[in-house]
Short mmCIF file of C-alpha atoms (C1' of nucleotides) in Angstrom, two decimals:
data_model
loop_
_atom_site.label_atom_id
_atom_site.label_comp_id
_atom_site.label_asym_id
_atom_site.label_seq_id
_atom_site.Cartn_x
_atom_site.Cartn_y
_atom_site.Cartn_z
CA MET X 203 0.21 0.08 0.19
CA PRO X 204 1.28 3.64 -0.65
CA THR X 205 3.01 5.44 1.94
CA GLY X 206 1.79 8.78 3.68
CA VAL X 207 3.55 10.65 0.74
CA ALA X 208 1.37 8.69 -1.87
CA ILE X 209 -1.66 9.75 -0.09
CA ARG X 210 -0.47 13.22 -0.01
CA ASP X 211 -0.19 13.00 -3.88
CA VAL X 212 -3.81 11.96 -4.53
CA ARG X 213 -4.86 14.58 -2.52
CA ASP X 214 -2.72 17.12 -3.99
CA GLN X 215 -3.91 15.73 -7.48
CA LEU X 216 -7.53 16.39 -6.69
CA PHE X 217 -6.80 19.73 -5.19
CA ASP X 218 -4.95 20.44 -8.82
CA ALA X 219 -7.90 18.59 -10.90
CA ALA X 220 -10.58 21.03 -8.79
CA GLU X 221 -8.46 23.99 -9.33
CA ARG X 222 -8.53 23.12 -13.29
CA VAL X 223 -12.46 22.89 -13.33
CA LEU X 224 -12.78 25.97 -11.11
CA LEU X 225 -10.46 28.05 -13.66
CA ARG X 226 -12.14 26.47 -16.64
CA ASP X 227 -15.71 26.04 -15.73
CA GLY X 228 -16.53 28.38 -12.85
CA PRO X 229 -17.55 27.83 -9.15
CA SER X 230 -20.98 26.26 -10.15
CA ALA X 231 -19.28 23.55 -12.14
CA LEU X 232 -17.16 22.37 -9.38
CA THR X 233 -18.85 19.10 -8.45
CA SER X 234 -17.54 16.15 -6.80
CA ARG X 235 -17.84 14.35 -9.79
CA ALA X 236 -16.18 16.72 -12.02
CA VAL X 237 -13.29 16.83 -9.76
CA THR X 238 -12.49 13.02 -9.79
CA ALA X 239 -13.42 12.91 -13.56
CA GLU X 240 -10.81 15.57 -13.98
CA ALA X 241 -8.36 13.77 -12.15
CA GLY X 242 -9.15 10.82 -13.87
CA CYS X 243 -10.04 8.56 -10.97
CA ALA X 244 -13.07 7.06 -9.72
CA LYS X 245 -15.73 9.36 -8.06
CA GLY X 246 -15.46 7.14 -4.95
CA VAL X 247 -12.05 8.19 -4.36
CA LEU X 248 -12.94 11.55 -3.05
CA HIS X 249 -15.26 10.21 -0.60
CA ARG X 250 -12.27 7.99 1.12
CA HIS X 251 -10.04 10.84 1.38
CA PHE X 252 -12.25 13.43 2.64
CA ALA X 253 -15.34 13.05 5.10
CA ASP X 254 -17.42 14.88 2.45
CA PHE X 255 -17.37 17.54 -0.15
CA ASP X 256 -17.60 20.86 1.39
CA GLY X 257 -14.42 19.33 3.34
CA PHE X 258 -12.52 18.70 0.35
CA LEU X 259 -13.23 22.32 -0.69
CA ALA X 260 -12.32 23.83 2.51
CA GLU X 261 -9.05 22.07 2.62
CA LEU X 262 -8.37 23.05 -1.20
CA VAL X 263 -9.15 27.00 -0.32
CA LEU X 264 -6.94 26.70 2.96
CA ASP X 265 -4.21 25.14 1.04
CA ARG X 266 -4.34 27.75 -1.83
CA ILE X 267 -4.41 30.42 0.87
CA ALA X 268 -1.26 29.28 2.39
CA ARG X 269 0.67 29.88 -1.02
CA PHE X 270 -1.59 33.38 -1.30
CA ASP X 271 -0.22 34.37 2.12
CA GLY X 272 3.33 33.59 1.38
CA ARG X 273 3.20 36.04 -1.61
CA ALA X 274 1.42 38.67 0.49
CA ALA X 275 3.94 38.56 2.79
CA ALA X 276 6.56 39.09 0.40
CA LEU X 277 5.20 43.17 0.32
CA HIS X 278 7.08 43.53 3.58
CA ASP X 279 10.38 43.26 1.50
CA SER X 280 9.76 46.32 -0.19
CA VAL X 281 9.26 48.61 2.82
CA GLY X 282 11.29 51.82 2.45
CA THR X 283 12.13 51.05 -1.30
CA GLY X 284 10.56 52.37 -4.32
CA THR X 285 7.40 54.44 -4.51
CA LEU X 286 4.42 52.94 -2.34
CA ALA X 287 2.28 53.07 -5.60
CA ASP X 288 4.80 50.75 -7.39
CA ASN X 289 4.93 48.50 -4.22
CA LEU X 290 1.14 48.24 -3.60
CA THR X 291 0.30 47.92 -7.51
CA ARG X 292 2.68 45.20 -8.12
CA THR X 293 1.41 43.44 -5.05
CA LEU X 294 -2.20 43.51 -5.57
CA THR X 295 -1.95 42.73 -9.14
CA ASP X 296 0.11 39.38 -8.26
CA LEU X 297 -2.23 38.76 -5.64
CA PHE X 298 -5.63 38.83 -7.53
CA GLY X 299 -4.59 36.38 -9.95
CA PRO X 300 -7.28 33.76 -11.55
CA THR X 301 -6.67 31.36 -8.69
CA ALA X 302 -7.31 34.01 -6.02
CA VAL X 303 -10.17 35.41 -7.63
CA ALA X 304 -11.83 32.03 -8.40
CA ILE X 305 -11.26 31.05 -4.92
CA VAL X 306 -13.11 34.06 -3.51
CA SER X 307 -15.82 33.53 -5.87
CA LEU X 308 -16.01 29.65 -4.85
CA VAL X 309 -16.00 30.67 -1.23
CA THR X 310 -19.09 33.35 -1.66
CA SER X 311 -20.98 31.00 -3.46
CA ARG X 312 -21.22 27.95 -1.45
CA ASP X 313 -22.87 28.23 1.88
CA GLY X 314 -21.66 24.89 3.20
CA LEU X 315 -18.24 25.65 2.40
CA ARG X 316 -18.50 29.30 4.11
CA ALA X 317 -19.97 27.87 7.20
CA ARG X 318 -16.98 25.04 7.40
CA LEU X 319 -14.50 27.77 6.90
CA ARG X 320 -16.01 29.98 9.49
CA ARG X 321 -14.97 27.33 11.84
CA ALA X 322 -11.59 27.41 10.94
CA ARG X 323 -11.28 31.09 10.35
CA PRO X 324 -13.82 33.00 12.24
CA THR X 325 -13.62 36.48 10.34
CA GLY X 326 -14.56 37.40 6.73
CA VAL X 327 -13.64 35.55 3.47
CA PRO X 328 -10.13 34.18 4.44
CA ILE X 329 -8.24 35.26 1.22
CA LEU X 330 -9.48 38.74 1.12
CA THR X 331 -8.77 39.10 4.99
CA ASP X 332 -5.30 37.92 4.90
CA ALA X 333 -4.41 40.07 2.02
CA ALA X 334 -6.10 43.37 3.77
CA ASN X 335 -3.89 42.11 6.85
CA ALA X 336 -0.67 42.18 4.94
CA ILE X 337 -1.47 45.41 3.48
CA ALA X 338 -2.41 47.10 6.81
CA SER X 339 0.96 45.92 8.22
CA TYR X 340 3.11 46.96 5.17
CA LEU X 341 1.53 50.27 5.40
CA THR X 342 2.16 50.45 9.23
CA ALA X 343 5.71 49.96 8.38
CA GLU X 344 6.05 52.83 5.85
CA ARG X 345 4.11 55.17 8.19
CA ALA X 346 6.99 54.21 10.70
CA LEU X 347 9.49 55.56 7.97
CA GLY X 348 7.35 58.80 7.54
CA ARG X 349 6.62 57.89 4.07
CA ILE X 350 3.08 58.41 4.73
CA ALA X 351 1.09 60.80 6.96
CA ALA X 352 1.58 59.76 10.64
CA ASP X 353 -2.38 60.05 11.15
CA ALA X 354 -3.18 57.99 8.12
CA ASP X 355 -5.82 55.11 9.32
CA VAL X 356 -4.06 52.20 7.81
CA ASP X 357 -6.69 49.99 9.23
CA THR X 358 -9.09 51.63 6.96
CA LEU X 359 -6.88 51.91 4.04
CA ALA X 360 -5.93 48.46 3.53
CA PRO X 361 -9.52 46.85 3.35
CA THR X 362 -10.15 49.62 1.13
CA LEU X 363 -7.73 48.80 -1.07
CA ILE X 364 -8.72 45.42 -1.15
CA GLY X 365 -12.17 45.72 -1.90
CA ALA X 366 -11.48 48.22 -4.86
CA VAL X 367 -8.93 45.99 -6.42
CA HIS X 368 -10.88 43.09 -5.92
CA MET X 369 -13.92 44.42 -7.87
CA LEU X 370 -11.74 45.45 -10.58
CA PHE X 371 -11.03 42.02 -11.07
CA ALA X 372 -14.03 39.84 -9.83
CA ASP X 373 -16.56 40.63 -12.52
CA ARG X 374 -14.48 40.02 -15.46
CA GLN X 375 -14.03 36.20 -14.97
CA GLY X 376 -10.76 35.54 -15.61
CA ASN X 377 -9.93 38.36 -17.91
CA PRO X 378 -7.54 40.80 -16.25
CA PRO X 379 -8.87 44.38 -15.92
CA GLU X 380 -7.69 47.26 -18.24
CA ALA X 381 -3.98 47.90 -17.88
CA GLY X 382 -3.47 50.84 -15.48
CA ALA X 383 -6.65 50.53 -13.63
CA VAL X 384 -5.03 48.97 -10.60
CA ARG X 385 -2.51 51.70 -10.34
CA ARG X 386 -5.03 54.55 -10.79
CA THR X 387 -6.87 52.82 -7.94
CA VAL X 388 -3.99 52.51 -5.45
CA THR X 389 -2.77 56.31 -6.38
CA ALA X 390 -6.03 57.37 -5.51
CA VAL X 391 -6.39 55.93 -2.17
CA ILE X 392 -3.10 56.74 -1.11
CA ALA X 393 -3.12 60.15 -2.42
CA GLY X 394 -4.52 61.35 0.66
CA VAL X 395 -1.74 60.18 3.08
CA GLU X 396 1.37 59.89 0.89
CA GLN X 397 3.94 62.59 1.38
CA GLU X 398 7.65 63.41 0.65
CA THR X 399 10.23 61.20 2.37
CA PRO X 400 11.39 63.68 5.38
CA ARG X 401 14.76 64.59 5.98
CA MET U 274 -60.18 36.50 -16.33
CA PRO U 275 -58.01 38.91 -14.53
CA THR U 276 -57.14 42.39 -16.31
CA GLY U 277 -53.57 43.17 -17.11
CA VAL U 278 -53.47 44.61 -13.67
CA ALA U 279 -54.18 41.32 -12.18
CA ILE U 280 -51.16 39.77 -14.00
CA ARG U 281 -49.08 42.68 -12.60
CA ASP U 282 -49.98 42.01 -9.21
CA VAL U 283 -48.96 38.08 -9.46
CA ARG U 284 -45.66 39.06 -10.79
CA ASP U 285 -45.20 41.42 -7.89
CA GLN U 286 -46.05 38.88 -5.31
CA LEU U 287 -43.69 36.35 -6.96
CA PHE U 288 -40.80 39.16 -6.80
CA ASP U 289 -41.87 39.85 -3.22
CA ALA U 290 -41.89 36.25 -2.19
CA ALA U 291 -38.63 36.08 -3.93
CA GLU U 292 -37.24 38.71 -2.05
CA ARG U 293 -38.32 37.34 1.42
CA VAL U 294 -36.68 34.04 0.53
CA LEU U 295 -33.53 35.76 -0.57
CA LEU U 296 -33.36 37.76 2.72
CA ARG U 297 -34.48 35.12 4.92
CA ASP U 298 -32.62 31.90 3.42
CA GLY U 299 -29.70 33.23 1.04
CA PRO U 300 -29.13 33.11 -2.64
CA SER U 301 -28.68 29.08 -2.40
CA ALA U 302 -32.30 28.59 -1.23
CA LEU U 303 -33.78 30.85 -3.69
CA THR U 304 -35.25 28.10 -5.85
CA SER U 305 -38.55 28.34 -8.14
CA ARG U 306 -40.38 25.61 -5.31
CA ALA U 307 -39.33 27.88 -2.94
CA VAL U 308 -40.64 31.09 -4.28
CA THR U 309 -43.95 29.98 -5.09
CA ALA U 310 -44.26 28.04 -1.87
CA GLU U 311 -43.50 31.27 -0.10
CA ALA U 312 -46.23 33.23 -2.45
CA GLY U 313 -48.73 30.69 -1.54
CA CYS U 314 -49.54 29.34 -5.05
CA ALA U 315 -48.62 26.39 -7.24
CA LYS U 316 -45.18 25.76 -8.64
CA GLY U 317 -46.71 25.97 -12.38
CA VAL U 318 -47.66 29.75 -11.81
CA LEU U 319 -43.91 30.73 -12.33
CA HIS U 320 -43.68 29.06 -15.34
CA ARG U 321 -46.81 30.42 -16.95
CA HIS U 322 -45.64 34.14 -16.10
CA PHE U 323 -42.09 33.71 -16.70
CA ALA U 324 -40.25 31.70 -19.92
CA ASP U 325 -37.83 30.11 -17.37
CA PHE U 326 -36.57 30.44 -13.59
CA ASP U 327 -33.35 32.48 -14.79
CA GLY U 328 -35.85 34.89 -16.58
CA PHE U 329 -37.61 35.38 -13.71
CA LEU U 330 -34.80 36.18 -11.67
CA ALA U 331 -33.47 38.54 -14.31
CA GLU U 332 -36.58 40.52 -14.00
CA LEU U 333 -36.56 40.61 -10.45
CA VAL U 334 -33.23 42.05 -10.38
CA LEU U 335 -33.92 44.36 -13.09
CA ASP U 336 -37.08 45.48 -11.03
CA ARG U 337 -35.22 45.88 -7.64
CA ILE U 338 -32.22 48.00 -9.66
CA ALA U 339 -35.03 50.36 -10.84
CA ARG U 340 -35.90 51.37 -7.03
CA PHE U 341 -32.17 51.27 -6.28
CA ASP U 342 -31.11 53.55 -9.14
CA GLY U 343 -33.87 56.20 -7.92
CA ARG U 344 -32.38 56.47 -4.42
CA ALA U 345 -28.77 56.61 -5.91
CA ALA U 346 -29.96 59.73 -8.63
CA ALA U 347 -31.23 61.32 -5.54
CA LEU U 348 -27.56 62.05 -4.47
CA HIS U 349 -27.33 64.77 -6.86
CA ASP U 350 -29.89 66.77 -4.78
CA SER U 351 -27.14 67.20 -2.34
CA VAL U 352 -24.48 68.79 -4.83
CA GLY U 353 -23.20 71.71 -3.21
CA THR U 354 -24.45 71.26 0.30
CA GLY U 355 -23.18 69.89 3.45
CA THR U 356 -19.80 68.02 3.42
CA LEU U 357 -19.19 65.42 0.85
CA ALA U 358 -18.30 62.95 3.49
CA ASP U 359 -21.70 63.41 4.94
CA ASN U 360 -23.29 62.99 1.41
CA LEU U 361 -21.21 60.06 0.56
CA THR U 362 -21.68 58.10 3.70
CA ARG U 363 -25.35 58.74 3.90
CA THR U 364 -25.83 57.58 0.50
CA LEU U 365 -23.57 54.41 0.34
CA THR U 366 -25.20 53.26 3.73
CA ASP U 367 -28.71 54.02 2.51
CA LEU U 368 -27.74 51.94 -0.81
CA PHE U 369 -26.10 49.02 0.26
CA GLY U 370 -29.30 47.63 2.43
CA PRO U 371 -29.88 44.05 2.82
CA THR U 372 -31.59 43.91 -0.30
CA ALA U 373 -28.82 45.29 -2.49
CA VAL U 374 -26.38 43.03 -0.99
CA ALA U 375 -28.38 40.04 -1.44
CA ILE U 376 -29.10 40.82 -4.99
CA VAL U 377 -25.61 41.34 -5.64
CA SER U 378 -24.52 38.08 -4.24
CA LEU U 379 -27.53 36.54 -6.00
CA VAL U 380 -26.31 37.74 -9.26
CA THR U 381 -22.46 36.78 -8.55
CA SER U 382 -23.44 33.51 -7.80
CA ARG U 383 -25.92 32.29 -10.51
CA ASP U 384 -23.92 31.66 -13.99
CA GLY U 385 -27.54 31.57 -15.77
CA LEU U 386 -28.57 34.55 -14.37
CA ARG U 387 -25.43 36.48 -14.60
CA ALA U 388 -25.45 35.58 -18.87
CA ARG U 389 -29.07 36.53 -18.80
CA LEU U 390 -28.33 39.93 -17.48
CA ARG U 391 -25.49 40.51 -19.49
CA ARG U 392 -27.57 40.59 -22.65
CA ALA U 393 -29.71 43.36 -21.25
CA ARG U 394 -26.72 45.21 -19.44
CA PRO U 395 -23.47 44.45 -21.11
CA THR U 396 -21.12 45.64 -18.39
CA GLY U 397 -20.16 44.53 -14.75
CA VAL U 398 -22.75 43.53 -11.95
CA PRO U 399 -25.87 45.89 -12.87
CA ILE U 400 -26.59 47.10 -9.55
CA LEU U 401 -22.77 48.13 -8.71
CA THR U 402 -22.19 49.65 -12.05
CA ASP U 403 -25.25 51.92 -11.66
CA ALA U 404 -23.85 53.19 -8.25
CA ALA U 405 -20.59 53.73 -9.61
CA ASN U 406 -22.00 55.93 -12.26
CA ALA U 407 -24.15 57.84 -9.87
CA ILE U 408 -21.35 58.48 -7.53
CA ALA U 409 -18.94 59.56 -10.47
CA SER U 410 -21.74 61.80 -11.73
CA TYR U 411 -21.98 63.29 -7.98
CA LEU U 412 -18.42 63.86 -7.91
CA THR U 413 -18.13 65.59 -11.20
CA ALA U 414 -20.77 68.03 -10.39
CA GLU U 415 -18.80 68.66 -6.88
CA ARG U 416 -15.57 69.10 -8.91
CA ALA U 417 -17.28 71.47 -11.12
CA LEU U 418 -17.96 73.51 -8.04
CA GLY U 419 -14.37 73.42 -6.57
CA ARG U 420 -15.08 71.21 -3.84
CA ILE U 421 -12.64 68.38 -5.04
CA ALA U 422 -9.61 69.03 -6.56
CA ALA U 423 -9.89 69.73 -10.42
CA ASP U 424 -7.32 66.93 -11.18
CA ALA U 425 -9.53 64.33 -9.38
CA ASP U 426 -9.86 61.08 -10.95
CA VAL U 427 -13.67 60.61 -10.21
CA ASP U 428 -13.95 57.77 -12.56
CA THR U 429 -11.57 56.01 -10.54
CA LEU U 430 -12.73 57.13 -7.22
CA ALA U 431 -16.36 56.13 -7.77
CA PRO U 432 -15.72 52.54 -8.34
CA THR U 433 -13.26 52.36 -5.62
CA LEU U 434 -15.88 53.55 -3.05
CA ILE U 435 -18.14 51.17 -4.41
CA GLY U 436 -15.90 48.22 -4.08
CA ALA U 437 -14.46 49.42 -0.64
CA VAL U 438 -17.83 49.98 0.84
CA HIS U 439 -19.39 46.91 -0.59
CA MET U 440 -17.14 44.89 0.87
CA LEU U 441 -17.92 46.20 4.11
CA PHE U 442 -21.48 45.00 3.68
CA ALA U 443 -21.05 41.84 1.67
CA ASP U 444 -19.45 39.30 3.89
CA ARG U 445 -21.67 40.02 7.10
CA GLN U 446 -24.88 38.07 5.51
CA GLY U 447 -27.37 40.83 6.75
CA ASN U 448 -25.56 42.43 9.56
CA PRO U 449 -24.64 45.89 8.93
CA PRO U 450 -20.84 46.82 9.40
CA GLU U 451 -19.98 48.31 12.27
CA ALA U 452 -20.84 51.78 13.03
CA GLY U 453 -18.45 54.45 11.68
CA ALA U 454 -16.74 52.11 9.05
CA VAL U 455 -18.63 53.54 6.22
CA ARG U 456 -17.49 56.98 7.11
CA ARG U 457 -14.03 56.13 7.66
CA THR U 458 -13.75 54.34 4.16
CA VAL U 459 -15.39 57.50 2.53
CA THR U 460 -13.11 59.89 4.58
CA ALA U 461 -9.95 58.00 3.48
CA VAL U 462 -10.99 57.70 -0.17
CA ILE U 463 -11.79 61.22 -0.54
CA ALA U 464 -9.16 62.32 1.84
CA GLY U 465 -6.61 62.88 -1.36
CA VAL U 466 -8.86 65.28 -3.27
CA GLU U 467 -11.35 67.31 -1.04
CA GLN U 468 -10.48 70.94 -0.66
CA GLU U 469 -11.66 74.06 1.07
CA THR U 470 -14.55 75.52 -0.81
CA PRO U 471 -12.95 78.41 -2.73
CA ARG U 472 -14.05 82.34 -2.66
"C1'" DA L 213 3.72 -17.90 -1.38
"C1'" DC L 214 0.20 -16.35 1.38
"C1'" DT L 215 -2.35 -13.08 3.73
"C1'" DC L 216 -4.85 -9.25 4.46
"C1'" DA L 217 -5.40 -4.16 5.24
"C1'" DT L 218 -5.76 -0.83 2.48
"C1'" DA L 219 -6.71 2.15 -2.08
"C1'" DG L 220 -9.72 2.22 -5.99
"C1'" DT L 221 -14.20 1.24 -8.76
"C1'" DG L 222 -18.47 2.38 -10.21
"C1'" DG L 223 -23.51 0.95 -9.72
"C1'" DG L 224 -26.99 2.88 -7.79
"C1'" DC L 225 -29.99 5.09 -4.00
"C1'" DG L 226 -32.41 9.16 -2.09
"C1'" DC L 227 -33.18 13.84 -2.87
"C1'" DA L 228 -34.00 18.41 -5.07
"C1'" DT L 229 -34.09 21.09 -9.00
"C1'" DG L 230 -36.49 23.42 -13.23
"C1'" DC L 231 -39.79 22.07 -16.41
"C1'" DC L 232 -43.79 19.79 -18.73
"C1'" DC L 233 -48.36 19.03 -19.23
"C1'" DA L 234 -53.20 17.31 -18.65
"C1'" DC L 235 -56.25 18.73 -15.93
"C1'" DT L 236 -59.61 22.08 -13.07
"C1'" DT L 237 -61.07 26.39 -11.59
"C1'" DT L 238 -62.36 31.04 -12.72
"C1'" DA L 239 -64.96 35.26 -14.27
"C1'" DC L 240 -65.69 38.01 -18.48
"C1'" DC L 241 -68.42 38.37 -22.69
"C1'" DG L 242 -71.89 37.81 -25.88
"C1'" DC N 40 -76.90 32.35 -18.31
"C1'" DG N 41 -73.91 29.31 -21.12
"C1'" DG N 42 -69.60 29.16 -23.53
"C1'" DT N 43 -64.98 29.68 -23.45
"C1'" DA N 44 -60.30 31.46 -22.96
"C1'" DA N 45 -57.30 32.43 -19.61
"C1'" DA N 46 -54.99 31.55 -15.21
"C1'" DG N 47 -54.07 28.17 -11.46
"C1'" DT N 48 -53.07 23.30 -9.93
"C1'" DG N 49 -49.97 19.57 -8.80
"C1'" DG N 50 -48.17 15.01 -10.43
"C1'" DG N 51 -44.47 13.49 -12.55
"C1'" DC N 52 -40.66 13.53 -15.73
"C1'" DA N 53 -35.34 13.67 -16.84
"C1'" DT N 54 -31.44 15.37 -14.91
"C1'" DG N 55 -27.87 16.08 -11.63
"C1'" DC N 56 -26.01 16.11 -7.10
"C1'" DG N 57 -23.63 13.98 -2.89
"C1'" DC N 58 -23.00 9.97 -0.59
"C1'" DC N 59 -23.10 4.72 0.38
"C1'" DC N 60 -21.49 0.43 -0.39
"C1'" DA N 61 -20.27 -4.22 -2.25
"C1'" DC N 62 -16.75 -5.30 -4.74
"C1'" DT N 63 -11.71 -5.71 -7.21
"C1'" DA N 64 -7.08 -4.70 -7.23
"C1'" DT N 65 -2.53 -3.72 -5.20
"C1'" DG N 66 1.56 -4.53 -2.20
"C1'" DA N 67 3.68 -4.89 1.73
"C1'" DG N 68 4.79 -7.86 6.19
"C1'" DT N 69 5.48 -12.74 7.39
#
DNA sequence: ACTCATAGTGGGCGCATGCCCACTTTACCG
DNA sequence: CGGTAAAGTGGGCATGCGCCCACTATGAGT
């Protein structure tokens, strides 16, 4: 029988198959049968490795969020370098790739999955909340350096950026928004707080 | 047989029943059987008055958007009066009521309905696009009065406000966001362009 | 080589959905 | 007041879903 590593492989194959279905056919086409067919295995496999389908989806989402969080955290490396608009535009454009957008729409459209995730992560749509936290933490660091106003409300600015940029990507179902739209949005939001670097 | 007025009544009753189901049980519980049961009539009625269920939902959405647009347009009456933050906060809080939020989540979660609406209104989620247009038009008027900077990018600011405020309301499933959150968001976004009224 | 726990397979059940349609009821019109 | 077209009713269909389960195939341990 396969070792634990092989079991991990099957799970990852199912996750990858689910992601392909999700990106190709949308959230409502992501059924247990579609996933196993895409993975090329029998439909019973899914039920052997996961308690139920929403449990499978919850693990898929959490798995993808882990990658997402890593890239969001990388924003910190750019604290104090370049311009805020550059750093934020680059990070937000990178974060809201097709998979992230598809995951958000999956979570918001499946009641059972939402309920399941709420037990693990009590507040908000996980992927958006995490992104907002990363942005807020970045802005706080920049504020400490005096690159944004000392009274800037970073806990409001961060979710604002996430909400605005997410809407830019959300309704185009795969197609990225017009070039420059993300930059214009970022620029508009931080215009009120950005300031010349002192001394 | 009923006159045209009576037919209108049945349709409106079905719309109201659908809205009740949507607000009480969420988008995924909004089935044709649930609507007719809530309206207290046989399930065949829906099929007599509408070609299919997605067609019914599309007309429901368009009907509710009509009310929504009326209230969004009222924002224009406050051009030049009060403060921008007051006017925008009041309007956005009013617009993102439970019904509007539920309609948006309905549209974004039903592929068939989305496709149907796209034929009538080609761009974006109708209700959000309309709101953004109303905000943009308001901001343009305020800019003409010199209450915001002449170089303010109102076509970016408006969708930004809509995206940010919508996210505030979207994930709480009925419960309004924390008091003051809308105002803080509005203030943060317009901080970059608001200016003292000249002369 | 034999055993047997484990992974994989796919038929099929119970349920819910949207839709069809034969039937009944209603109420206006000549 | 009787005829009739329209509105209303609900049984039932095909479909697709998640899930169960009897069955087969696999391969490590003795």
